[in-house]
XYZ file of C-alpha atoms in Angstrom:
131
model
C 66.357 68.506 119.041
C 66.609 71.763 117.046
C 67.882 70.253 113.706
C 64.936 67.732 113.443
C 62.323 70.708 114.657
C 63.508 73.166 111.839
C 65.308 70.736 109.650
C 68.942 71.668 109.963
C 71.386 69.353 108.832
C 73.105 70.001 111.641
C 73.497 71.339 115.784
C 73.314 75.725 115.159
C 74.033 75.839 118.769
C 77.913 75.036 119.530
C 80.408 76.057 121.544
C 82.616 77.207 118.563
C 81.669 79.926 115.990
C 80.487 78.111 113.336
C 80.616 80.901 109.722
C 78.208 78.561 108.122
C 75.429 79.076 110.959
C 74.899 83.238 110.562
C 71.721 84.431 110.087
C 72.355 86.999 107.864
C 69.765 89.942 108.617
C 70.063 93.302 107.265
C 72.617 94.640 109.871
C 74.675 91.254 109.618
C 74.833 92.139 106.065
C 75.916 96.003 106.021
C 78.386 94.761 108.877
C 79.737 91.623 105.808
C 79.961 94.201 103.204
C 81.843 96.564 105.462
C 84.530 94.825 106.574
C 85.365 93.051 103.389
C 85.330 96.215 101.672
C 87.645 97.869 104.722
C 89.719 94.567 103.830
C 89.769 95.252 100.887
C 90.158 98.702 100.491
C 93.659 98.362 102.437
C 92.081 100.328 104.933
C 95.244 100.401 107.900
C 92.993 99.602 110.964
C 88.480 98.252 111.631
C 87.083 97.664 115.067
C 84.464 95.449 115.117
C 82.892 95.514 118.808
C 79.489 94.705 120.504
C 78.633 92.701 123.358
C 79.644 89.289 124.076
C 78.089 86.990 122.279
C 76.209 88.768 119.293
C 78.701 86.644 116.154
C 81.815 89.303 116.016
C 84.083 86.173 115.487
C 81.595 84.222 113.219
C 81.047 87.274 111.130
C 85.233 87.904 110.945
C 85.433 83.748 110.302
C 82.575 84.678 107.140
C 84.260 87.840 106.048
C 87.812 85.475 105.359
C 85.828 82.926 103.206
C 85.103 86.331 101.154
C 88.701 87.710 100.674
C 90.491 86.521 97.704
C 92.657 82.929 97.892
C 96.123 84.604 96.934
C 96.192 88.205 97.198
C 95.596 88.405 101.123
C 97.039 86.736 103.718
C 94.887 86.427 107.138
C 96.516 85.486 110.839
C 93.877 85.557 113.725
C 94.894 85.570 117.006
C 92.415 84.737 119.576
C 93.958 84.380 123.292
C 94.009 87.819 125.258
C 97.182 86.560 127.841
C 100.134 86.678 125.358
C 102.761 88.121 126.424
C 104.408 90.535 124.077
C 107.447 88.251 122.887
C 104.007 85.022 122.775
C 102.254 87.826 120.451
C 104.735 87.603 118.311
C 105.086 84.236 117.436
C 101.559 83.924 117.193
C 101.673 86.664 114.539
C 104.124 84.911 112.355
C 103.081 81.422 113.193
C 99.193 82.540 111.679
C 100.988 83.911 108.577
C 102.665 80.398 108.266
C 106.337 81.765 108.900
C 108.643 79.799 111.225
C 109.865 82.465 114.436
C 113.086 83.216 113.453
C 114.495 81.956 116.943
C 113.322 83.538 120.241
C 115.380 87.000 119.500
C 112.523 89.579 119.417
C 114.837 91.472 116.736
C 115.074 88.537 114.227
C 111.084 87.954 114.226
C 110.172 91.496 113.945
C 112.613 91.729 111.038
C 111.290 88.360 109.397
C 107.506 90.115 109.731
C 108.938 93.424 107.934
C 110.229 91.302 105.078
C 106.849 89.225 105.085
C 104.302 92.200 105.000
C 107.151 94.122 102.421
C 107.455 91.234 100.094
C 103.293 91.483 100.217
C 103.127 94.969 99.701
C 105.942 94.801 96.273
C 103.376 91.644 95.212
C 100.708 94.123 95.472
C 99.105 91.634 98.251
C 97.837 92.519 101.402
C 98.008 91.180 105.358
C 94.741 91.528 107.673
C 95.590 90.588 111.552
C 92.620 89.372 113.286
C 92.593 89.988 117.068
C 89.482 88.636 118.670
C 89.013 89.511 121.977
């Protein structure tokens, strides 16, 4: 219905987020620029808040497309019900690493080595926690 009336190639109203389907108002452009700058400048902690349905998840997905490939590794966690162990496992998997067994100490050590290695090469890592 919407596609035909507005001449769209695909449906803009899906349950999953589509970073291509965002209307870049001035406020969204400013937010996009601010998030991109914060990540590229190596800011240690950034919080994006807003009411449900305002496009936070879509905005983050859009930001990830602007980051230089190879320079920044990004992991995203969107399940708010994970235990501490599960969160750490999801973090390692998100960065493309295999969890180092069930030991929390070994997993933390693997994460630290990964982050130090990236830092030594002048690369960054970004963790996105959605929820």
